Amino acid sequence: MIWIAPNCRYWDIAGIDGLQVAKQLFGAKIDRIAPFQSLETQLDGADCSVLRLCEANFRIGWTGEPAVFLAIMQPLLSHKIWLKQFNWLAVLRLRETDGWHDFDWGSIAVAKPPHRLSGLADHCAAPARLNGKALLIWRHSVLGEPAVEFQMATCDQAAIKIQLESALPLKI
Amino acid sequence: MVATLNKAVTNGQLGQAVAEYWIAPATAVAYLVKAGQYIQILDVAGSQCSDLLVFAGDDYSKQLDATVTRTLNGVTMPQAGVQRKYFDQGMQPLFEVIQDTCGRHDNFLLACTARYYEDAGYPGHPSCSENFNQVLQPYGIAPRLGWSAINFFYNTAVIDQDIIGGESWSRPGDYVLLRASQDLLCASSSCADDIDATNAWQPTPILIRIYEAEQQFPPAIGRHLFANAPPQLTQPSGFTAAIQQHTSHIVEYNGFWVPNSFANHGVQAEYWALRERVAIVDLSALRKFEVTGQDAAELIQIAFSRDISKLSRGQSAYGCLLNHHGGIIDDGIVFHCGNSFRYVGNCDTNLDLLRRVAAQHQLAVEIQPSSHLLHNLALQGPCSREMLRPLLDFDLDQLGYFQFAAGRLANIPAVVSRTGYTGELGYELFVHPDDGTALWQILLQAGKPYDLLPLGMLALDRARIEAGLLSAGREFDDLTSPYQAGIGWAVSLKKPQMIGKAALEAIKPRPPFVAVGLTLAGNEVAAAGQCVHPIGERWRVGKITSATFSPILNRSIALAQVVPEYAAIGTALEVGFLDGLKRRIPAVVGTLAAYDPTKSRVKS
């Protein structure tokens, strides 16, 4: 199993004006994706992944300098939103080119209905449970490289990593 | 109480039962169920409640938790469909609802307690909680003064801060069918309450049947059309099998299982496919009726709001069925089929309605339901004509707005109607249910060059609100006139005879409310039922009926019904959010259709 380190920091925005702020950041295309879908884009020349979590909540994976992102966001904070980084959110990531592209994630974890893990498409995510522990499974590309990402509580990261490693077939 | 097997009772049996427990009035039984087995709880005589306790785990330490269940489902009561599971305190599913023919139950209150009867002047009265204590004692479960239970058939509604109840809604033979998610110890009662209306003052038996896990029972919700009619179970359409390949987000709508949204696409992508390209949506829940006979046209003229005398064969008209005080019983489309007419609306009860009108007017007509013969997909979007054209054996370009034709669609017999519910150019395709899967696959294949997507009810609702199109129960009911609902244009008062004509003539000059579109300031979306106020005033001038955020307009919009004095386009109003006072959102009156109000797109 080859885990790769996330090459970004995650920032969350949410609030009544969350969609409008996201539109200002990423353009109208951000309202073309539904909750638990994502897109890859660039912001101020840096790659970023944007995952929509509900109508007005977005998680932004930013590969640039934090200070630059904060500077971009500063004029937008007058809208009815908050901007946060969660120190309790951890991330594990696998390269899909390592053999995980066609893997049926529904075979090891249980999605929260009506989400589906079997056939989970690229740029889609689903809340799920692995042996009772919550994780968000997200297929998307980072810097053009397809990956599957697992987001979880920091306190569960070690246990989930072990569970994933024991549940997943040894492909590599 | 010892559980007894009663083989004589076969009423409502769904399959081969492996166990059957007859619960005498005012008693309870405990029984074991294996994971995967089904539990049918049947109200034998009607109006009888049956409380249920469930335990799991080696020492029965896992117990049903109604609060966890409500919280995880986001609904007051689980129901067959997505939100069907009951959970324990550890948030693990204990069982799920497969079928329910009553639809009214309680999980807010305790099973009846000795305390309840004592306080009412009946010390010593049997209670479900005490009955549970007795039957659970052999399993080592400690007694309680009151058990938190799922009280099936118990008539409870929570309105504001009040819990209201009364006699059970259940009819004789009504049942719930549950499926155990793990090995369970269950205890069921026949409620002992005979001192109020809960069990219609007369407790009666409850029957429990257990079915093996290998049996297959489809999920269904039963609805009673008439007081003593057997329940109609939710049915799949001819397209459901194909649709289920693409989504698990299936919900009950008007007696059918329909998709709310599709996996890997979602509401936004479906919406934009509709507005920019082409989308398909299953509208088989519409009900169809064939009206034939020499007086068919006269019946339609009397019952339907439009003047159909000007329709020729192959034309159709949108309107409504009315009651005598001018209320809308149903909205739908009448199709002129030559020697007969077809009405496509929303209600099974239209059959009875039209037959009674025919009898009252001594009309020589025959009215037959054809909903089971015609299921329909709507193909909607600016590319719909281009996509559909090569699939048909007739000239689609000759089909004008509200015209229809019968022919073959990729060799499938089909009726193609240029109508829809989206505000876009589009067609409704009626086929036999047996051809549903084939039609679905043909359209998905033919739609690939256009990036066609299937459309769920969530995206459809967003589109129809933008287009100012009505939804039964939201914009109208049988107390709402067409003038209030915004479809006064669909009423022909010049007809010599029409149900509700006199009332509508009186309502037309000044309906109590007028349907309008509102554009709200800010991004917050209003909710149906929120009140509309003049600027700065406490008093109301109307209510929101539907609301959404319009992606194409990038605005929060709503449909509302307001008093005529405040209905002029451009009028500034406020929508009361929260308690109606804490936050007021400015709104401006506009056309009912915020999107394409001239209907240029549907007519293109």
GROMACS .gro file of C-alpha atoms in nm, chain B residues 215-468:
model
  254
  387GLN     CA    1  -3.886  -1.432   0.093
  388GLN     CA    2  -3.894  -1.119  -0.117
  389PHE     CA    3  -4.131  -0.836  -0.032
  390PRO     CA    4  -4.098  -0.514  -0.229
  391PRO     CA    5  -4.087  -0.187  -0.038
  392ALA     CA    6  -4.423  -0.015  -0.047
  393ILE     CA    7  -4.641   0.240   0.125
  394GLY     CA    8  -5.012   0.169   0.120
  395ARG     CA    9  -5.264   0.446   0.059
  396HIS     CA   10  -5.639   0.417   0.104
  397LEU     CA   11  -5.827   0.598  -0.172
  398PHE     CA   12  -6.161   0.561  -0.004
  399ALA     CA   13  -6.277   0.491   0.351
  400ASN     CA   14  -6.307   0.116   0.307
  401ALA     CA   15  -6.090   0.060   0.003
  402PRO     CA   16  -5.792  -0.174   0.036
  403PRO     CA   17  -5.459   0.005   0.035
  404GLN     CA   18  -5.287   0.071  -0.294
  405LEU     CA   19  -4.919  -0.014  -0.261
  406THR     CA   20  -4.645   0.201  -0.407
  407GLN     CA   21  -4.561   0.065  -0.748
  408PRO     CA   22  -4.261   0.082  -0.976
  409SER     CA   23  -4.307   0.236  -1.317
  410GLY     CA   24  -4.201   0.072  -1.638
  411PHE     CA   25  -3.877   0.267  -1.606
  412THR     CA   26  -3.795   0.200  -1.241
  413ALA     CA   27  -3.583  -0.108  -1.302
  414ALA     CA   28  -3.363   0.088  -1.540
  415ILE     CA   29  -3.357   0.392  -1.313
  416GLN     CA   30  -3.242   0.187  -1.015
  417GLN     CA   31  -2.923   0.111  -1.205
  418HIS     CA   32  -2.837   0.479  -1.174
  419THR     CA   33  -2.950   0.577  -0.825
  420SER     CA   34  -3.048   0.463  -0.478
  421HIS     CA   35  -3.220   0.792  -0.408
  422ILE     CA   36  -3.570   0.663  -0.477
  423VAL     CA   37  -3.870   0.816  -0.301
  424GLU     CA   38  -4.244   0.762  -0.302
  425TYR     CA   39  -4.440   1.014  -0.505
  426ASN     CA   40  -4.812   0.983  -0.567
  427GLY     CA   41  -4.806   0.606  -0.537
  428PHE     CA   42  -4.494   0.544  -0.747
  429TRP     CA   43  -4.126   0.501  -0.669
  430VAL     CA   44  -3.945   0.787  -0.840
  431PRO     CA   45  -3.583   0.907  -0.838
  432ASN     CA   46  -3.502   1.218  -0.640
  433SER     CA   47  -3.155   1.254  -0.790
  434PHE     CA   48  -2.897   1.039  -0.964
  435ALA     CA   49  -2.566   0.907  -0.835
  436ASN     CA   50  -2.251   1.065  -0.978
  437HIS     CA   51  -2.454   1.346  -1.139
  438GLY     CA   52  -2.660   1.521  -0.874
  439VAL     CA   53  -2.918   1.793  -0.881
  440GLN     CA   54  -2.705   2.067  -1.034
  441ALA     CA   55  -2.581   1.863  -1.329
  442GLU     CA   56  -2.932   1.730  -1.394
  443TYR     CA   57  -3.073   2.081  -1.383
  444TRP     CA   58  -2.817   2.220  -1.625
  445ALA     CA   59  -2.864   1.928  -1.860
  446LEU     CA   60  -3.232   2.023  -1.874
  447ARG     CA   61  -3.172   2.394  -1.924
  448GLU     CA   62  -2.888   2.365  -2.175
  449ARG     CA   63  -2.915   2.028  -2.345
  450VAL     CA   64  -3.167   1.753  -2.280
  451ALA     CA   65  -3.287   1.542  -1.987
  452ILE     CA   66  -3.535   1.263  -1.925
  453VAL     CA   67  -3.764   1.229  -1.626
  454ASP     CA   68  -4.007   0.956  -1.528
  455LEU     CA   69  -4.355   1.105  -1.489
  456SER     CA   70  -4.545   0.778  -1.488
  457ALA     CA   71  -4.712   0.877  -1.162
  458LEU     CA   72  -4.952   1.082  -1.373
  459ARG     CA   73  -5.290   0.912  -1.395
  460LYS     CA   74  -5.458   0.847  -1.730
  461PHE     CA   75  -5.826   0.803  -1.811
  462GLU     CA   76  -6.000   0.721  -2.139
  463VAL     CA   77  -6.333   0.892  -2.196
  464THR     CA   78  -6.536   0.739  -2.477
  465GLY     CA   79  -6.895   0.743  -2.596
  466GLN     CA   80  -7.123   0.985  -2.776
  467ASP     CA   81  -7.130   1.228  -2.482
  468ALA     CA   82  -6.756   1.220  -2.411
  469ALA     CA   83  -6.702   1.579  -2.523
  470GLU     CA   84  -6.995   1.700  -2.315
  471LEU     CA   85  -6.858   1.534  -2.002
  472ILE     CA   86  -6.521   1.699  -2.053
  473GLN     CA   87  -6.688   2.034  -2.111
  474ILE     CA   88  -6.876   2.002  -1.782
  475ALA     CA   89  -6.592   1.869  -1.567
  476PHE     CA   90  -6.286   2.041  -1.719
  477SER     CA   91  -6.210   2.412  -1.699
  478ARG     CA   92  -6.107   2.467  -2.062
  479ASP     CA   93  -6.337   2.495  -2.362
  480ILE     CA   94  -6.242   2.187  -2.560
  481SER     CA   95  -6.492   2.251  -2.839
  482LYS     CA   96  -6.214   2.424  -3.031
  483LEU     CA   97  -5.976   2.134  -2.999
  484SER     CA   98  -5.928   1.909  -3.298
  485ARG     CA   99  -5.789   1.561  -3.307
  486GLY     CA  100  -5.424   1.559  -3.205
  487GLN     CA  101  -5.451   1.870  -2.991
  488SER     CA  102  -5.448   1.893  -2.614
  489ALA     CA  103  -5.522   2.154  -2.350
  490TYR     CA  104  -5.407   2.215  -1.994
  491GLY     CA  105  -5.672   2.295  -1.735
  492CYS     CA  106  -5.828   2.161  -1.420
  493LEU     CA  107  -6.112   1.960  -1.277
  494LEU     CA  108  -6.325   2.175  -1.051
  495ASN     CA  109  -6.566   2.137  -0.764
  496HIS     CA  110  -6.886   2.337  -0.721
  497HIS     CA  111  -6.725   2.615  -0.520
  498GLY     CA  112  -6.458   2.663  -0.783
  499GLY     CA  113  -6.180   2.472  -0.608
  500ILE     CA  114  -5.923   2.277  -0.806
  501ILE     CA  115  -5.966   1.903  -0.758
  502ASP     CA  116  -5.687   1.821  -1.000
  503ASP     CA  117  -5.491   1.980  -1.280
  504GLY     CA  118  -5.410   1.799  -1.600
  505ILE     CA  119  -5.425   1.779  -1.975
  506VAL     CA  120  -5.712   1.670  -2.199
  507PHE     CA  121  -5.605   1.501  -2.522
  508HIS     CA  122  -5.846   1.502  -2.817
  509CYS     CA  123  -5.810   1.153  -2.961
  510GLY     CA  124  -6.076   1.177  -3.230
  511ASN     CA  125  -6.378   0.988  -3.110
  512SER     CA  126  -6.258   0.990  -2.753
  513PHE     CA  127  -6.065   1.196  -2.504
  514ARG     CA  128  -5.782   1.114  -2.269
  515TYR     CA  129  -5.740   1.296  -1.941
  516VAL     CA  130  -5.395   1.292  -1.781
  517GLY     CA  131  -5.390   1.423  -1.426
  518ASN     CA  132  -5.272   1.330  -1.079
  519CYS     CA  133  -5.548   1.143  -0.897
  520ASP     CA  134  -5.688   0.790  -0.912
  521THR     CA  135  -6.007   0.934  -0.766
  522ASN     CA  136  -6.070   1.115  -1.095
  523LEU     CA  137  -6.225   0.792  -1.218
  524ASP     CA  138  -6.494   0.802  -0.954
  525LEU     CA  139  -6.536   1.177  -0.997
  526LEU     CA  140  -6.587   1.163  -1.373
  527ARG     CA  141  -6.821   0.866  -1.350
  528ARG     CA  142  -7.036   1.043  -1.093
  529VAL     CA  143  -7.053   1.358  -1.305
  530ALA     CA  144  -7.152   1.148  -1.605
  531ALA     CA  145  -7.424   0.976  -1.405
  532GLN     CA  146  -7.558   1.302  -1.264
  533HIS     CA  147  -7.590   1.443  -1.615
  534GLN     CA  148  -7.710   1.115  -1.764
  535LEU     CA  149  -7.433   1.116  -2.021
  536ALA     CA  150  -7.365   0.825  -2.251
  537VAL     CA  151  -6.996   0.781  -2.177
  538GLU     CA  152  -6.757   0.519  -2.057
  539ILE     CA  153  -6.458   0.613  -1.846
  540GLN     CA  154  -6.175   0.367  -1.802
  541PRO     CA  155  -5.842   0.407  -1.626
  542SER     CA  156  -5.540   0.352  -1.847
  543SER     CA  157  -5.261   0.438  -1.602
  544HIS     CA  158  -5.153   0.074  -1.601
  545LEU     CA  159  -5.119   0.078  -1.980
  546LEU     CA  160  -4.939   0.407  -2.030
  547HIS     CA  161  -4.624   0.506  -1.849
  548ASN     CA  162  -4.444   0.817  -1.959
  549LEU     CA  163  -4.104   0.976  -1.976
  550ALA     CA  164  -4.065   1.345  -2.038
  551LEU     CA  165  -3.780   1.431  -2.274
  552GLN     CA  166  -3.711   1.797  -2.207
  553GLY     CA  167  -3.455   2.053  -2.304
  554PRO     CA  168  -3.350   2.269  -2.598
  555CYS     CA  169  -3.195   1.969  -2.777
  556SER     CA  170  -3.496   1.743  -2.724
  557ARG     CA  171  -3.641   1.795  -3.073
  558GLU     CA  172  -3.312   1.740  -3.246
  559MET     CA  173  -3.248   1.428  -3.044
  560LEU     CA  174  -3.595   1.281  -3.082
  561ARG     CA  175  -3.647   1.357  -3.451
  562PRO     CA  176  -3.448   1.065  -3.597
  563LEU     CA  177  -3.605   0.815  -3.359
  564LEU     CA  178  -3.961   0.865  -3.481
  565ASP     CA  179  -4.149   0.733  -3.781
  566PHE     CA  180  -4.341   1.060  -3.823
  567ASP     CA  181  -4.246   1.420  -3.875
  568LEU     CA  182  -4.176   1.564  -3.534
  569ASP     CA  183  -4.140   1.914  -3.675
  570GLN     CA  184  -4.510   1.916  -3.754
  571LEU     CA  185  -4.592   1.872  -3.387
  572GLY     CA  186  -4.684   2.210  -3.243
  573TYR     CA  187  -4.710   2.315  -2.882
  574PHE     CA  188  -4.981   2.109  -2.709
  575GLN     CA  189  -5.011   1.872  -3.002
  576PHE     CA  190  -4.954   1.498  -2.995
  577ALA     CA  191  -4.920   1.206  -3.234
  578ALA     CA  192  -4.905   0.831  -3.216
  579GLY     CA  193  -4.633   0.642  -3.395
  580ARG     CA  194  -4.328   0.432  -3.335
  581LEU     CA  195  -4.024   0.546  -3.150
  582ALA     CA  196  -3.732   0.322  -3.248
  583ASN     CA  197  -4.000   0.064  -3.325
  584ILE     CA  198  -4.171   0.102  -2.988
  585PRO     CA  199  -4.539   0.206  -3.010
  586ALA     CA  200  -4.555   0.548  -2.849
  587VAL     CA  201  -4.766   0.858  -2.814
  588VAL     CA  202  -4.553   1.170  -2.834
  589SER     CA  203  -4.697   1.486  -2.683
  590ARG     CA  204  -4.532   1.825  -2.705
  591THR     CA  205  -4.592   1.914  -2.343
  592GLY     CA  206  -4.388   1.924  -2.026
  593TYR     CA  207  -4.338   2.055  -1.676
  594THR     CA  208  -4.004   2.227  -1.699
  595GLY     CA  209  -4.032   2.551  -1.892
  596GLU     CA  210  -3.825   2.406  -2.176
  597LEU     CA  211  -3.900   2.274  -2.520
  598GLY     CA  212  -3.991   1.914  -2.463
  599TYR     CA  213  -4.198   1.609  -2.524
  600GLU     CA  214  -4.379   1.352  -2.315
  601LEU     CA  215  -4.346   0.996  -2.440
  602PHE     CA  216  -4.622   0.753  -2.346
  603VAL     CA  217  -4.551   0.383  -2.389
  604HIS     CA  218  -4.668   0.053  -2.248
  605PRO     CA  219  -4.485  -0.023  -1.922
  606ASP     CA  220  -4.342  -0.338  -2.078
  607ASP     CA  221  -4.151  -0.114  -2.319
  608GLY     CA  222  -4.020   0.109  -2.041
  609THR     CA  223  -3.673  -0.035  -2.002
  610ALA     CA  224  -3.619  -0.048  -2.378
  611LEU     CA  225  -3.730   0.313  -2.422
  612TRP     CA  226  -3.507   0.427  -2.136
  613GLN     CA  227  -3.204   0.259  -2.288
  614ILE     CA  228  -3.280   0.387  -2.637
  615LEU     CA  229  -3.305   0.743  -2.509
  616LEU     CA  230  -2.987   0.718  -2.302
  617GLN     CA  231  -2.804   0.588  -2.608
  618ALA     CA  232  -2.952   0.845  -2.845
  619GLY     CA  233  -2.884   1.118  -2.593
  620LYS     CA  234  -2.510   1.052  -2.563
  621PRO     CA  235  -2.411   1.307  -2.829
  622TYR     CA  236  -2.611   1.565  -2.636
  623ASP     CA  237  -2.477   1.461  -2.295
  624LEU     CA  238  -2.831   1.373  -2.188
  625LEU     CA  239  -2.881   1.311  -1.818
  626PRO     CA  240  -3.169   1.155  -1.630
  627LEU     CA  241  -3.350   1.410  -1.417
  628GLY     CA  242  -3.474   1.352  -1.062
  629MET     CA  243  -3.764   1.509  -0.880
  630LEU     CA  244  -3.541   1.757  -0.694
  631ALA     CA  245  -3.412   1.916  -1.013
  632LEU     CA  246  -3.758   1.896  -1.168
  633ASP     CA  247  -3.908   2.085  -0.876
  634ARG     CA  248  -3.646   2.356  -0.911
  635ALA     CA  249  -3.720   2.391  -1.282
  636ARG     CA  250  -4.097   2.400  -1.244
  637ILE     CA  251  -4.078   2.670  -0.975
  638GLU     CA  252  -3.863   2.881  -1.207
  639ALA     CA  253  -4.122   2.828  -1.479
  640GLY     CA  254  -4.413   2.918  -1.250
   0.00000   0.00000   0.00000
